[in-house]
Backbone as XML, in Angstrom:
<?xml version="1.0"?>
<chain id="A" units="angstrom">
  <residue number="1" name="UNK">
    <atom name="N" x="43.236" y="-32.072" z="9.491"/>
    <atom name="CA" x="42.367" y="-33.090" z="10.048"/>
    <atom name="C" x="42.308" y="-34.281" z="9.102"/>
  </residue>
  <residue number="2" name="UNK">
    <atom name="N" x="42.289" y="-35.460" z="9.668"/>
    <atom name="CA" x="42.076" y="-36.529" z="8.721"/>
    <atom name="C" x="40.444" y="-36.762" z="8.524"/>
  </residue>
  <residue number="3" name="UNK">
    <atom name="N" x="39.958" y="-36.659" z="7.375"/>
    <atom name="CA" x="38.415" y="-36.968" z="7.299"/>
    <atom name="C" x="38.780" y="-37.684" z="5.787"/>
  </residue>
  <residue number="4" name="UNK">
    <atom name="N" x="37.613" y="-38.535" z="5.464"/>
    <atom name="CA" x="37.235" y="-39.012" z="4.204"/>
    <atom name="C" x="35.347" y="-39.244" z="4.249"/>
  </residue>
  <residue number="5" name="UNK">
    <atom name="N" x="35.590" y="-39.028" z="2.803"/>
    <atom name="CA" x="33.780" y="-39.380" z="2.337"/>
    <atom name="C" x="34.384" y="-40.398" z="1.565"/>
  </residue>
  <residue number="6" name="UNK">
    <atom name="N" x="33.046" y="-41.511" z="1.476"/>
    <atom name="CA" x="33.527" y="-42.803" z="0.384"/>
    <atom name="C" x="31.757" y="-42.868" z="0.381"/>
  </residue>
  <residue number="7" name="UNK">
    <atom name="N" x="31.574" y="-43.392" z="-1.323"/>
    <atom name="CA" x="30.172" y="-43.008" z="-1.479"/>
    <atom name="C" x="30.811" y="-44.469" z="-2.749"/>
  </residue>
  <residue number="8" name="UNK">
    <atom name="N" x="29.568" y="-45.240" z="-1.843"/>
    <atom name="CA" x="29.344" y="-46.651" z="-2.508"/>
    <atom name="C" x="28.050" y="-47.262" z="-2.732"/>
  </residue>
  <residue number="9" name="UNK">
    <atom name="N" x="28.290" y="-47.912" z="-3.778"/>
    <atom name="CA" x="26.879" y="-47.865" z="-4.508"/>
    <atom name="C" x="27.203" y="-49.723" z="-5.394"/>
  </residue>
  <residue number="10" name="UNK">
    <atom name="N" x="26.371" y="-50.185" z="-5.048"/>
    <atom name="CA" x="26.267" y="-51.893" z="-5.490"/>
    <atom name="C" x="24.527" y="-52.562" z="-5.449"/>
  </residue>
  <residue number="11" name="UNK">
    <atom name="N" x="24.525" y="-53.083" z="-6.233"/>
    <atom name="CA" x="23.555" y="-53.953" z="-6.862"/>
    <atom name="C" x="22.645" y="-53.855" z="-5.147"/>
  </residue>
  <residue number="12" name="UNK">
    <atom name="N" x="22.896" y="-54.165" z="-4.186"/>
    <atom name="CA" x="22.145" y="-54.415" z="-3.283"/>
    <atom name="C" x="22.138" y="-52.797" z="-2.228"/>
  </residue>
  <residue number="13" name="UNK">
    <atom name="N" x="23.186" y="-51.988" z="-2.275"/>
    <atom name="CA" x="22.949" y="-50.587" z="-1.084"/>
    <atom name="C" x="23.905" y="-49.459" z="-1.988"/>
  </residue>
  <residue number="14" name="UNK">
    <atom name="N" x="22.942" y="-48.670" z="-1.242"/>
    <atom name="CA" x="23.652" y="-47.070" z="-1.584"/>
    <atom name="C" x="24.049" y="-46.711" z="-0.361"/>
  </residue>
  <residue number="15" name="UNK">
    <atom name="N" x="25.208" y="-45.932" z="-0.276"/>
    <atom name="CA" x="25.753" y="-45.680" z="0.863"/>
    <atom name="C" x="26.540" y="-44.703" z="0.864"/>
  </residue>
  <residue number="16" name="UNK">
    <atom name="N" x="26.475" y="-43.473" z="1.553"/>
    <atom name="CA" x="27.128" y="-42.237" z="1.716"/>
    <atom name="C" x="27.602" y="-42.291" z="2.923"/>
  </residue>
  <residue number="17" name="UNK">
    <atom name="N" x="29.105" y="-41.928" z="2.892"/>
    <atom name="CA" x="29.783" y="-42.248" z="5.004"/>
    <atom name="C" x="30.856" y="-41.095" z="4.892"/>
  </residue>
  <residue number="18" name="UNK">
    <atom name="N" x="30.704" y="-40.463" z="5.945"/>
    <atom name="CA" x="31.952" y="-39.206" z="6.398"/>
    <atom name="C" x="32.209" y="-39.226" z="7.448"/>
  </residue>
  <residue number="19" name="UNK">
    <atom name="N" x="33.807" y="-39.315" z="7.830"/>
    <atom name="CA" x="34.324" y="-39.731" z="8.656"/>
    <atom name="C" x="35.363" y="-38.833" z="9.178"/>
  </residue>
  <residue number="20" name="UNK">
    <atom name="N" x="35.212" y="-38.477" z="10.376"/>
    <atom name="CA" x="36.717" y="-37.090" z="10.785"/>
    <atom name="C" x="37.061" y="-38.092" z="11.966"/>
  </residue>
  <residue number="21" name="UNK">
    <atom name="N" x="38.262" y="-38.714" z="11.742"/>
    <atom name="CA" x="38.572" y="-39.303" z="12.858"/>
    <atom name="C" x="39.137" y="-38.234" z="13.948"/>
  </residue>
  <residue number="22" name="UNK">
    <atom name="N" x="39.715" y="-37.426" z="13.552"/>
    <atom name="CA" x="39.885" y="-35.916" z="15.029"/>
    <atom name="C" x="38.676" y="-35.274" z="15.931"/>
  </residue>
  <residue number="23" name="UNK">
    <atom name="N" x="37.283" y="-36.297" z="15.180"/>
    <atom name="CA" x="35.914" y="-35.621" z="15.575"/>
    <atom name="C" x="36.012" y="-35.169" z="17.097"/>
  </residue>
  <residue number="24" name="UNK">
    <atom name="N" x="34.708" y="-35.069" z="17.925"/>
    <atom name="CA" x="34.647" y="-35.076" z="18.638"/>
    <atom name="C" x="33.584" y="-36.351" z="19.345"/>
  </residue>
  <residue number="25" name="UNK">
    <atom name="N" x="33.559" y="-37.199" z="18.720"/>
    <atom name="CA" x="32.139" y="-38.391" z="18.644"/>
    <atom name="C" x="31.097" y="-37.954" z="18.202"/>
  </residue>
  <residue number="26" name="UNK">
    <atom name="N" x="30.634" y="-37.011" z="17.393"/>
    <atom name="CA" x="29.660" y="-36.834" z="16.889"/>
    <atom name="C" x="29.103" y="-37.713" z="16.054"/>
  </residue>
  <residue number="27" name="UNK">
    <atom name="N" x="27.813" y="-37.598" z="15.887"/>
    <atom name="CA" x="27.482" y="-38.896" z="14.691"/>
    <atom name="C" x="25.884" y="-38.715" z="13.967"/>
  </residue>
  <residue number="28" name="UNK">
    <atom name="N" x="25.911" y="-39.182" z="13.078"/>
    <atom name="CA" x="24.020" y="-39.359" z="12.412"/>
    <atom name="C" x="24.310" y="-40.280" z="11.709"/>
  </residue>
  <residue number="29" name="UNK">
    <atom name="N" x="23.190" y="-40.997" z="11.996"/>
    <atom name="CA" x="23.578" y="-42.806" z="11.675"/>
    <atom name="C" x="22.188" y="-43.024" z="10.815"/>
  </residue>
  <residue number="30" name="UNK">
    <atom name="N" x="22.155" y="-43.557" z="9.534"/>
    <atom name="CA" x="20.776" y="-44.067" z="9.449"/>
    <atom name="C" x="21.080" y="-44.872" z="8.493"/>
  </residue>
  <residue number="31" name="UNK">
    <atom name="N" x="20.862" y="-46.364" z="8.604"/>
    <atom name="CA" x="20.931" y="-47.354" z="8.084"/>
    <atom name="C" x="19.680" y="-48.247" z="7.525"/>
  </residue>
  <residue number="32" name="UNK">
    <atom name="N" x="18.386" y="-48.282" z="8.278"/>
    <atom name="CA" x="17.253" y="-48.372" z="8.164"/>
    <atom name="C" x="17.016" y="-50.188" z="9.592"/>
  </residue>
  <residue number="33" name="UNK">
    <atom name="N" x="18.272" y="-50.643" z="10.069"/>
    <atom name="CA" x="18.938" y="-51.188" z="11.054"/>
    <atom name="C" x="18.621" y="-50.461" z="12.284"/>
  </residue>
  <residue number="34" name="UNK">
    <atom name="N" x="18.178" y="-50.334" z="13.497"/>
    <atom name="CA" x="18.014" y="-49.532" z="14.244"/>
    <atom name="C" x="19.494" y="-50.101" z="15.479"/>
  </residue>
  <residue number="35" name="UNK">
    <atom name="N" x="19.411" y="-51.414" z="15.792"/>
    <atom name="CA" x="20.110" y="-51.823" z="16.151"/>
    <atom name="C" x="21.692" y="-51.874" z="15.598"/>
  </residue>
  <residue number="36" name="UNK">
    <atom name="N" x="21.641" y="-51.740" z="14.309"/>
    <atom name="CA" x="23.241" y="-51.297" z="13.939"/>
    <atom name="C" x="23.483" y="-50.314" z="13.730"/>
  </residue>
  <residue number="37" name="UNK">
    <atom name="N" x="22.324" y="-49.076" z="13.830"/>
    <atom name="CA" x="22.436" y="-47.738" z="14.074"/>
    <atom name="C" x="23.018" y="-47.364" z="15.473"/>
  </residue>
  <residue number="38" name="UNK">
    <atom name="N" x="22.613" y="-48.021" z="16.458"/>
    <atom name="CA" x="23.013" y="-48.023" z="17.620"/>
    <atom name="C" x="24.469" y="-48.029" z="18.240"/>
  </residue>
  <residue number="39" name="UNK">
    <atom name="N" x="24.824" y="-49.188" z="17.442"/>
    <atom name="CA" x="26.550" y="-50.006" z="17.509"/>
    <atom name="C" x="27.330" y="-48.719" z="16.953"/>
  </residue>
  <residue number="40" name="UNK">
    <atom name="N" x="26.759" y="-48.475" z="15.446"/>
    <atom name="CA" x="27.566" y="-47.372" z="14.958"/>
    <atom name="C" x="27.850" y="-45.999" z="15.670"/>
  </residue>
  <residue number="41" name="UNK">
    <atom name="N" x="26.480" y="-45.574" z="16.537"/>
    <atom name="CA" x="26.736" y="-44.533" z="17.114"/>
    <atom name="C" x="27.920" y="-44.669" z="18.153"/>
  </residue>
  <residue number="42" name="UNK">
    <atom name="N" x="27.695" y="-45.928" z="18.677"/>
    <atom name="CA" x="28.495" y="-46.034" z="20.376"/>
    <atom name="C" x="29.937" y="-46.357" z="19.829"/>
  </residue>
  <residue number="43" name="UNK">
    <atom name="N" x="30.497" y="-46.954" z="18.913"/>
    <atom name="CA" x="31.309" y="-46.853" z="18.110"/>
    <atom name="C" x="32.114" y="-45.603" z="17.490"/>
  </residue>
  <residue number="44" name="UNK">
    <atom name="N" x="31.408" y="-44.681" z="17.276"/>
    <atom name="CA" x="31.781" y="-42.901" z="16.984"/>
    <atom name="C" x="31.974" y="-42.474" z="18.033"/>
  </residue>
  <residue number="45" name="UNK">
    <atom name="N" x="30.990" y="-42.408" z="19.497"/>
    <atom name="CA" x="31.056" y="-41.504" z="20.440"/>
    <atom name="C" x="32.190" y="-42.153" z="21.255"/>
  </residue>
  <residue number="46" name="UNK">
    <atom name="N" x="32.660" y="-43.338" z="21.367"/>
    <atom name="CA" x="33.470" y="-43.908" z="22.267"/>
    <atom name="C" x="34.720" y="-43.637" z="21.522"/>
  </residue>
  <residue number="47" name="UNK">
    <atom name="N" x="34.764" y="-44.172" z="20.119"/>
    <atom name="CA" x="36.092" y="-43.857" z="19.697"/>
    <atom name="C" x="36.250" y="-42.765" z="19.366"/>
  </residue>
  <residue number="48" name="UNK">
    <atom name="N" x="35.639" y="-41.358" z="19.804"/>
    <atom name="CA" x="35.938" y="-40.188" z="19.616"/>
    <atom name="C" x="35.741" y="-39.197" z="18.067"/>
  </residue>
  <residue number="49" name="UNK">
    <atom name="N" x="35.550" y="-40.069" z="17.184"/>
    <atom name="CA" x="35.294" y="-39.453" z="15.916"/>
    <atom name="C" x="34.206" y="-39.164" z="15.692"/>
  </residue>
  <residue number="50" name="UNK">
    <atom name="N" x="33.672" y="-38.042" z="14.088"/>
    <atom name="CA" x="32.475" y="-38.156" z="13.436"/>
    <atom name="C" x="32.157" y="-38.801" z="12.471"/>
  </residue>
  <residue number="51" name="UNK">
    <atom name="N" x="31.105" y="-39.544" z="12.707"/>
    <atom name="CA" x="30.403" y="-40.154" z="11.730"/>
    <atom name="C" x="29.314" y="-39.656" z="11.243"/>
  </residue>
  <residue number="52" name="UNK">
    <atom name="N" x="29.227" y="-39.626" z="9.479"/>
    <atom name="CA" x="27.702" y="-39.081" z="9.122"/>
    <atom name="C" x="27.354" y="-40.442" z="7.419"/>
  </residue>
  <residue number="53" name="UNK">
    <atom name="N" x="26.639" y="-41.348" z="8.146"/>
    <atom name="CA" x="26.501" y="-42.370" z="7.129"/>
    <atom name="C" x="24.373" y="-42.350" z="6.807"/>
  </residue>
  <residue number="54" name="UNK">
    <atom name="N" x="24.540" y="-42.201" z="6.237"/>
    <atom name="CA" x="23.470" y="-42.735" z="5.352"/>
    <atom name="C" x="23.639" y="-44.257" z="4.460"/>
  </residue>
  <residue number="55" name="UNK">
    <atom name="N" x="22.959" y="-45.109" z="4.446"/>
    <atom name="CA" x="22.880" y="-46.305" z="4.198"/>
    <atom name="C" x="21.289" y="-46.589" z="3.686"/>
  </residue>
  <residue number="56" name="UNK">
    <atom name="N" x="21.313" y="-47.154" z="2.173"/>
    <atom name="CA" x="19.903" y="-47.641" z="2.274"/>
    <atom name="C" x="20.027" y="-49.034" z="0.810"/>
  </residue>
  <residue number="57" name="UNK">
    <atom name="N" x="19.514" y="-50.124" z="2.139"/>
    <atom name="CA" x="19.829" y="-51.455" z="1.473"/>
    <atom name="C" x="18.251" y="-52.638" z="0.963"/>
  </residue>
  <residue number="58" name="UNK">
    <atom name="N" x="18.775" y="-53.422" z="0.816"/>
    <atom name="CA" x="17.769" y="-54.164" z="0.406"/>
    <atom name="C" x="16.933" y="-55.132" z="1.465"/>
  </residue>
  <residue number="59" name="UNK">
    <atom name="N" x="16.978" y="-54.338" z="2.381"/>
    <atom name="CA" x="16.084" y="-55.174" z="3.337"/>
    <atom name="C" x="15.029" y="-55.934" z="3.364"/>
  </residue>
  <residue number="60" name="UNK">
    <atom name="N" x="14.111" y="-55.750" z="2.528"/>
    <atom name="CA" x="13.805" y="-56.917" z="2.211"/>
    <atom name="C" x="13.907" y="-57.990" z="1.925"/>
  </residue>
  <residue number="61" name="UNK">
    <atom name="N" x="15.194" y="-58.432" z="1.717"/>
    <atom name="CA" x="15.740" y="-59.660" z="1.584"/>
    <atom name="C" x="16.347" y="-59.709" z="2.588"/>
  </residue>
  <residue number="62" name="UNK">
    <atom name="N" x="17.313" y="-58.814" z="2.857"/>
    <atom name="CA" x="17.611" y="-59.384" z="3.906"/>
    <atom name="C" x="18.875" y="-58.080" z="4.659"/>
  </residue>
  <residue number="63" name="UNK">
    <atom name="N" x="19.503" y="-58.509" z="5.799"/>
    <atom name="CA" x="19.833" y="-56.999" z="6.579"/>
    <atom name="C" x="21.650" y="-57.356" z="6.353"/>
  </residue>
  <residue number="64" name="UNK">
    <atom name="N" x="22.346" y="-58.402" z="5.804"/>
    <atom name="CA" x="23.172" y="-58.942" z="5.618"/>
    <atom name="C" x="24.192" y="-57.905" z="4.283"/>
  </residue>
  <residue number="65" name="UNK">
    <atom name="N" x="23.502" y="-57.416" z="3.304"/>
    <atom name="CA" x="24.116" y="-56.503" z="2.327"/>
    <atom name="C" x="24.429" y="-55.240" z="3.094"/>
  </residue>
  <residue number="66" name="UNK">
    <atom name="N" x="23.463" y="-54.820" z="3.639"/>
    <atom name="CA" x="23.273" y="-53.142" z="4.533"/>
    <atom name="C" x="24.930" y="-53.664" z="5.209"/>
  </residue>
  <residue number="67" name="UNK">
    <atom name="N" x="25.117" y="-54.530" z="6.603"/>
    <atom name="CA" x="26.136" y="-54.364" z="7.035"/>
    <atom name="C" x="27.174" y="-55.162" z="6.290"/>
  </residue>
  <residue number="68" name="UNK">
    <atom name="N" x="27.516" y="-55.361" z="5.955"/>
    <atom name="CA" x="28.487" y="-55.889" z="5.047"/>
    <atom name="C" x="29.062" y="-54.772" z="3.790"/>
  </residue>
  <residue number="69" name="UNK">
    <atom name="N" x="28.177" y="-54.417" z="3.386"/>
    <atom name="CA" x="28.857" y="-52.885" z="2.514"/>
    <atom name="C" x="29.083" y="-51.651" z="3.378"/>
  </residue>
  <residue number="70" name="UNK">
    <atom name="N" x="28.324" y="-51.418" z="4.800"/>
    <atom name="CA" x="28.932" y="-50.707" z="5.376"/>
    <atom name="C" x="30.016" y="-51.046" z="6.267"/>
  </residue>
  <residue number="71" name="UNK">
    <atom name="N" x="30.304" y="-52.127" z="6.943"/>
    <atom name="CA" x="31.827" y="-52.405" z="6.622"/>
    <atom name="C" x="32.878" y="-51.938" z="6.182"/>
  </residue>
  <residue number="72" name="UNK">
    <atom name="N" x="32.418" y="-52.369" z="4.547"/>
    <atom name="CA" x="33.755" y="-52.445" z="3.518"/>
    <atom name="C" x="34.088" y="-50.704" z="3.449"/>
  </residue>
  <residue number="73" name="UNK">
    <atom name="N" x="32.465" y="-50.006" z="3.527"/>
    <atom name="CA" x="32.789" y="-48.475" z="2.991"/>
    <atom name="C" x="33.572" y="-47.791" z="4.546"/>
  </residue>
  <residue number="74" name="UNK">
    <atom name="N" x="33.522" y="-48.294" z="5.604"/>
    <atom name="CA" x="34.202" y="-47.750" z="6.972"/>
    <atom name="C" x="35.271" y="-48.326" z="6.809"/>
  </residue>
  <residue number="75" name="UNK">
    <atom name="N" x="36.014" y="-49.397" z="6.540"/>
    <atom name="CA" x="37.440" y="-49.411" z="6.567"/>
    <atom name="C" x="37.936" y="-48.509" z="5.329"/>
  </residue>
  <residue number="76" name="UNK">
    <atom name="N" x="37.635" y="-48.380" z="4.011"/>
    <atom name="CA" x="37.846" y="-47.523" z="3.200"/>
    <atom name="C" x="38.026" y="-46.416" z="3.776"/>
  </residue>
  <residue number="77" name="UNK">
    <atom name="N" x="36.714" y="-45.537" z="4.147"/>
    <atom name="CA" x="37.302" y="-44.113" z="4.620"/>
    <atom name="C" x="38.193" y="-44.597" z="6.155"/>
  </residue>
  <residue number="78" name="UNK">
    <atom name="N" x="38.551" y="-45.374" z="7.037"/>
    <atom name="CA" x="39.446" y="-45.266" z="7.287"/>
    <atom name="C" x="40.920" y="-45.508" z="7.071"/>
  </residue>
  <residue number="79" name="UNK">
    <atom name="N" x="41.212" y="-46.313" z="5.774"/>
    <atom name="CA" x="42.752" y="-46.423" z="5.264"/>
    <atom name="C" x="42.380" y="-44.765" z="4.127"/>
  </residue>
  <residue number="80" name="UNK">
    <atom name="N" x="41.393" y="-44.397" z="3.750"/>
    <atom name="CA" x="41.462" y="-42.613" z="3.289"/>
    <atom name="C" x="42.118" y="-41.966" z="3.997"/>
  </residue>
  <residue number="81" name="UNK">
    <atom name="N" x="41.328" y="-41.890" z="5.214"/>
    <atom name="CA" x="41.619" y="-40.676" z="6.245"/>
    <atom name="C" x="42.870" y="-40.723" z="6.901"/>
  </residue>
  <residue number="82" name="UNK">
    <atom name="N" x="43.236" y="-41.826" z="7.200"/>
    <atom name="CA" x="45.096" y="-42.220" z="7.431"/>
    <atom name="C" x="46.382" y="-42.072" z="6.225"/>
  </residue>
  <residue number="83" name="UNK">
    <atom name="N" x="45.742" y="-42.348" z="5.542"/>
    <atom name="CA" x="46.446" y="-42.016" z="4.173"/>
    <atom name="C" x="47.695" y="-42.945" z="4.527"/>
  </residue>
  <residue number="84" name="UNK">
    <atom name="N" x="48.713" y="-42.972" z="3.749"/>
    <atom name="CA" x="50.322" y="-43.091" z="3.830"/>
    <atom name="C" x="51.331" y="-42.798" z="5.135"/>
  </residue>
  <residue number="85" name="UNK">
    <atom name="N" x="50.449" y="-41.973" z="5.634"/>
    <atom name="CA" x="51.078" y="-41.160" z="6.362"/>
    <atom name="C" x="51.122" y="-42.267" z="7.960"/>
  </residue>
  <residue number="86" name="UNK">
    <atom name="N" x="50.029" y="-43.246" z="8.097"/>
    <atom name="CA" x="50.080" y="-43.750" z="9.493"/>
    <atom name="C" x="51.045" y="-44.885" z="9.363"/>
  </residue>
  <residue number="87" name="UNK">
    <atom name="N" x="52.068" y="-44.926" z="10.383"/>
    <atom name="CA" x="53.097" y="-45.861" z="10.949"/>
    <atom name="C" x="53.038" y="-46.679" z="12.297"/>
  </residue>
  <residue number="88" name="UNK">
    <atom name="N" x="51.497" y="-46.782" z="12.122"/>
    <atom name="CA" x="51.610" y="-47.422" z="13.434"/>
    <atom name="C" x="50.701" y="-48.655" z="13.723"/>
  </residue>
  <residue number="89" name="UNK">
    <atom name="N" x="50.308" y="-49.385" z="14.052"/>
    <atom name="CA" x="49.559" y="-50.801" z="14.628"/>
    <atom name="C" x="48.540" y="-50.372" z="15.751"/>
  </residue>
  <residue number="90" name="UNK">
    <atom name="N" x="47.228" y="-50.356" z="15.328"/>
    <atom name="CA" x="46.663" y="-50.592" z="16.397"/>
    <atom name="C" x="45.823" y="-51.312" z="17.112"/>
  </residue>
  <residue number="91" name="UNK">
    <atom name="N" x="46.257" y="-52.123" z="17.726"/>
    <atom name="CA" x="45.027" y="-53.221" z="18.346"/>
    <atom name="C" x="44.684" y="-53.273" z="19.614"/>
  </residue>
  <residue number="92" name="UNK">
    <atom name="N" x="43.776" y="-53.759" z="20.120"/>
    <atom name="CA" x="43.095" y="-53.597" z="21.681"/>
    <atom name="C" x="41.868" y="-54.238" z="21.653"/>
  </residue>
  <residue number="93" name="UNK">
    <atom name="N" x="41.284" y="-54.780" z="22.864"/>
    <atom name="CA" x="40.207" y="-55.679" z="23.017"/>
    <atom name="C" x="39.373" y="-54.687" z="24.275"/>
  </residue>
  <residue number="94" name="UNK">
    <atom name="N" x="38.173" y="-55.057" z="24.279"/>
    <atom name="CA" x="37.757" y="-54.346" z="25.527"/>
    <atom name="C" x="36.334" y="-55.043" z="25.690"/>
  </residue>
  <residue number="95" name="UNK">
    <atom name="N" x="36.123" y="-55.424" z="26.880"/>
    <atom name="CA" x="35.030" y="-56.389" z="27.727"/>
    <atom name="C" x="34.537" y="-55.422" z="28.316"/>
  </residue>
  <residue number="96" name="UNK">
    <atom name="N" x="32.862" y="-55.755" z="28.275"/>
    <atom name="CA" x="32.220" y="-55.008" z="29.157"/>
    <atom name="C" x="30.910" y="-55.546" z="29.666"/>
  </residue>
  <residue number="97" name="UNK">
    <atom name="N" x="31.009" y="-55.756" z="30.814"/>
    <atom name="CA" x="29.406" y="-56.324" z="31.157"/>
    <atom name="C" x="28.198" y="-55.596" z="31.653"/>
  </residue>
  <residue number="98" name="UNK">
    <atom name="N" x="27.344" y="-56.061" z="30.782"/>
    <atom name="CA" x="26.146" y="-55.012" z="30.578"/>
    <atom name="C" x="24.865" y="-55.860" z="31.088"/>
  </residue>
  <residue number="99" name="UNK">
    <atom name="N" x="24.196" y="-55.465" z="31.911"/>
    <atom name="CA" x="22.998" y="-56.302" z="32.795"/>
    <atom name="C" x="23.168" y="-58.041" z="32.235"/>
  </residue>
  <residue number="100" name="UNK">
    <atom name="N" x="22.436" y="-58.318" z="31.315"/>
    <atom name="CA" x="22.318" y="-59.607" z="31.493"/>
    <atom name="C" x="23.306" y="-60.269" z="29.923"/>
  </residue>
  <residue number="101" name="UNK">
    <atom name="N" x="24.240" y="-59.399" z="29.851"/>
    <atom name="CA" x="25.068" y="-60.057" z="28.219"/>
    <atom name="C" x="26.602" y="-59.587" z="29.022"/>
  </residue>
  <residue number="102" name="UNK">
    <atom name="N" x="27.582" y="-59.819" z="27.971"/>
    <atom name="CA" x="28.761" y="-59.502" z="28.240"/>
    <atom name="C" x="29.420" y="-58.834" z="26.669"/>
  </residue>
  <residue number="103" name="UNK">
    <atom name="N" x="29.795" y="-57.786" z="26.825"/>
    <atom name="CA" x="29.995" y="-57.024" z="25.468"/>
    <atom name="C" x="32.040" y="-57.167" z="25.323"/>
  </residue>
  <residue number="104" name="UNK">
    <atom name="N" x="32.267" y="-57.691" z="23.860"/>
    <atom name="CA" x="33.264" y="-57.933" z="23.782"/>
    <atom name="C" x="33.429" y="-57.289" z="22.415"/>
  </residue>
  <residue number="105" name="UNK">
    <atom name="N" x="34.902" y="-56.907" z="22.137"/>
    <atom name="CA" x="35.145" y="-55.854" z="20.908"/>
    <atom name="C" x="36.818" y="-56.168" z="20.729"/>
  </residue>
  <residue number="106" name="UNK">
    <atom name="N" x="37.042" y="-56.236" z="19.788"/>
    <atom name="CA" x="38.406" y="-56.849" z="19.060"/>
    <atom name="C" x="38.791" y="-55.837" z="17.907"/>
  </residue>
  <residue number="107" name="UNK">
    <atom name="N" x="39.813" y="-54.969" z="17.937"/>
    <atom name="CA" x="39.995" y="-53.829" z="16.774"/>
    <atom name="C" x="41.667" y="-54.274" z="16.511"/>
  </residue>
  <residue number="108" name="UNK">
    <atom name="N" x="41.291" y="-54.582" z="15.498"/>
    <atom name="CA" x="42.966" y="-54.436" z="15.188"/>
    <atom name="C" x="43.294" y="-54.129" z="13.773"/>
  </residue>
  <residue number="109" name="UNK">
    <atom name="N" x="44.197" y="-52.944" z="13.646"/>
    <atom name="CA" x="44.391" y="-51.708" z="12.503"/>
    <atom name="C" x="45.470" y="-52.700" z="11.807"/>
  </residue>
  <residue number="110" name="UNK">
    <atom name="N" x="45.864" y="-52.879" z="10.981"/>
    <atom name="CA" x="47.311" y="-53.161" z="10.505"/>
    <atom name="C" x="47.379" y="-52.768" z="9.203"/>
  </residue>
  <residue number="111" name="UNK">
    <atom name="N" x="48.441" y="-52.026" z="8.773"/>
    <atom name="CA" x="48.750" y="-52.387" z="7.228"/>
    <atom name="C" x="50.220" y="-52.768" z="6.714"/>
  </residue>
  <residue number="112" name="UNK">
    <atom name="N" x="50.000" y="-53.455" z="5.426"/>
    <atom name="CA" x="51.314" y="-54.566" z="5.324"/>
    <atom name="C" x="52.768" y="-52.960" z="5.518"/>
  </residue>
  <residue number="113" name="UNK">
    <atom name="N" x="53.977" y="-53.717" z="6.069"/>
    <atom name="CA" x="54.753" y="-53.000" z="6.347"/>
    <atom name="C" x="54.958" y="-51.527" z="7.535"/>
  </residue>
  <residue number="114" name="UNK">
    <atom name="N" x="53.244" y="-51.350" z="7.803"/>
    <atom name="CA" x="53.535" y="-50.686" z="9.326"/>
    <atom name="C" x="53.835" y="-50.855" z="10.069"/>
  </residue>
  <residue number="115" name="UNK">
    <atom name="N" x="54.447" y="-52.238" z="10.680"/>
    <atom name="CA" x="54.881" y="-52.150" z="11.909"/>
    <atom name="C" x="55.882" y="-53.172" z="11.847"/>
  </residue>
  <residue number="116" name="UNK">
    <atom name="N" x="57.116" y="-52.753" z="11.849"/>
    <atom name="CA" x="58.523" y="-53.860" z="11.745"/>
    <atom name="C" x="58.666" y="-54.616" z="12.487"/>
  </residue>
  <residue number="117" name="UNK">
    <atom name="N" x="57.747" y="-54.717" z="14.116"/>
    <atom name="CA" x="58.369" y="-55.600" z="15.184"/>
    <atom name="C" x="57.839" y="-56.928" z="14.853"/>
  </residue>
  <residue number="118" name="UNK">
    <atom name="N" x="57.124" y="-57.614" z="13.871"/>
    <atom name="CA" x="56.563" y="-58.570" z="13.645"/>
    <atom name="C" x="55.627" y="-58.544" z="14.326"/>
  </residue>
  <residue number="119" name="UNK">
    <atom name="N" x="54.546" y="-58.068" z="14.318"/>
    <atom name="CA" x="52.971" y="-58.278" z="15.302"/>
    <atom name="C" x="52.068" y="-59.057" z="14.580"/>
  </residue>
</chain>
């Protein structure tokens, strides 16, 4: 199974994240964000993996460190959990309209030399 833990720690958040991308969408999200607790979950359960992040930032100043180091620590455990081993590109967009907004999402995987066709 591909999983990684990445446990990051900076002047502004502590942050513990485990990640099985073979999950089954499972997830426990707590950021102290309720609303980017949310994203993160629908994010795990849609893209099929587990997530188990703990996050605790300086909110009092402001909610800008919290997502921004959890970010950096989710692409980490995901170039972990892929390791060397992935050869492939993945990108895709997906629209969705939801009562009175329109939900839009842009993913695109790359790393230098995975994918020869020039993308």
């Amino acid at each position: 199974m591909r999983k990684a833990r990445i446990q990051r720690n900076t002047n502004e958040t502590q942050i513990d994240l485990a990640l099985n991308i073979d999950g089954r969408g499972k997830y426990e999200v707590s950021t102290g964000i309720r609303f980017f607790d949310h994203m993160l979950e629908l994010f795990a359960r849609h893209g099929g993996f587990d997530l188990r992040l703990l996050a605790k930032g300086d909110l009092d100043v402001d909610q800008h460190h919290t997502v921004e180091d959890v970010g950096i620590a989710l692409g980490e455990a995901f170039d972990k959990a892929l390791g060397r081993s992935w050869g492939f590109c993945w990108a895709g967009y997906f629209v969705m309209p939801m009562d009175e907004t329109l939900g839009l999402a842009a993913v695109d995987f790359w790393r230098q030399g995975c994918c020869d066709r020039g993308y």
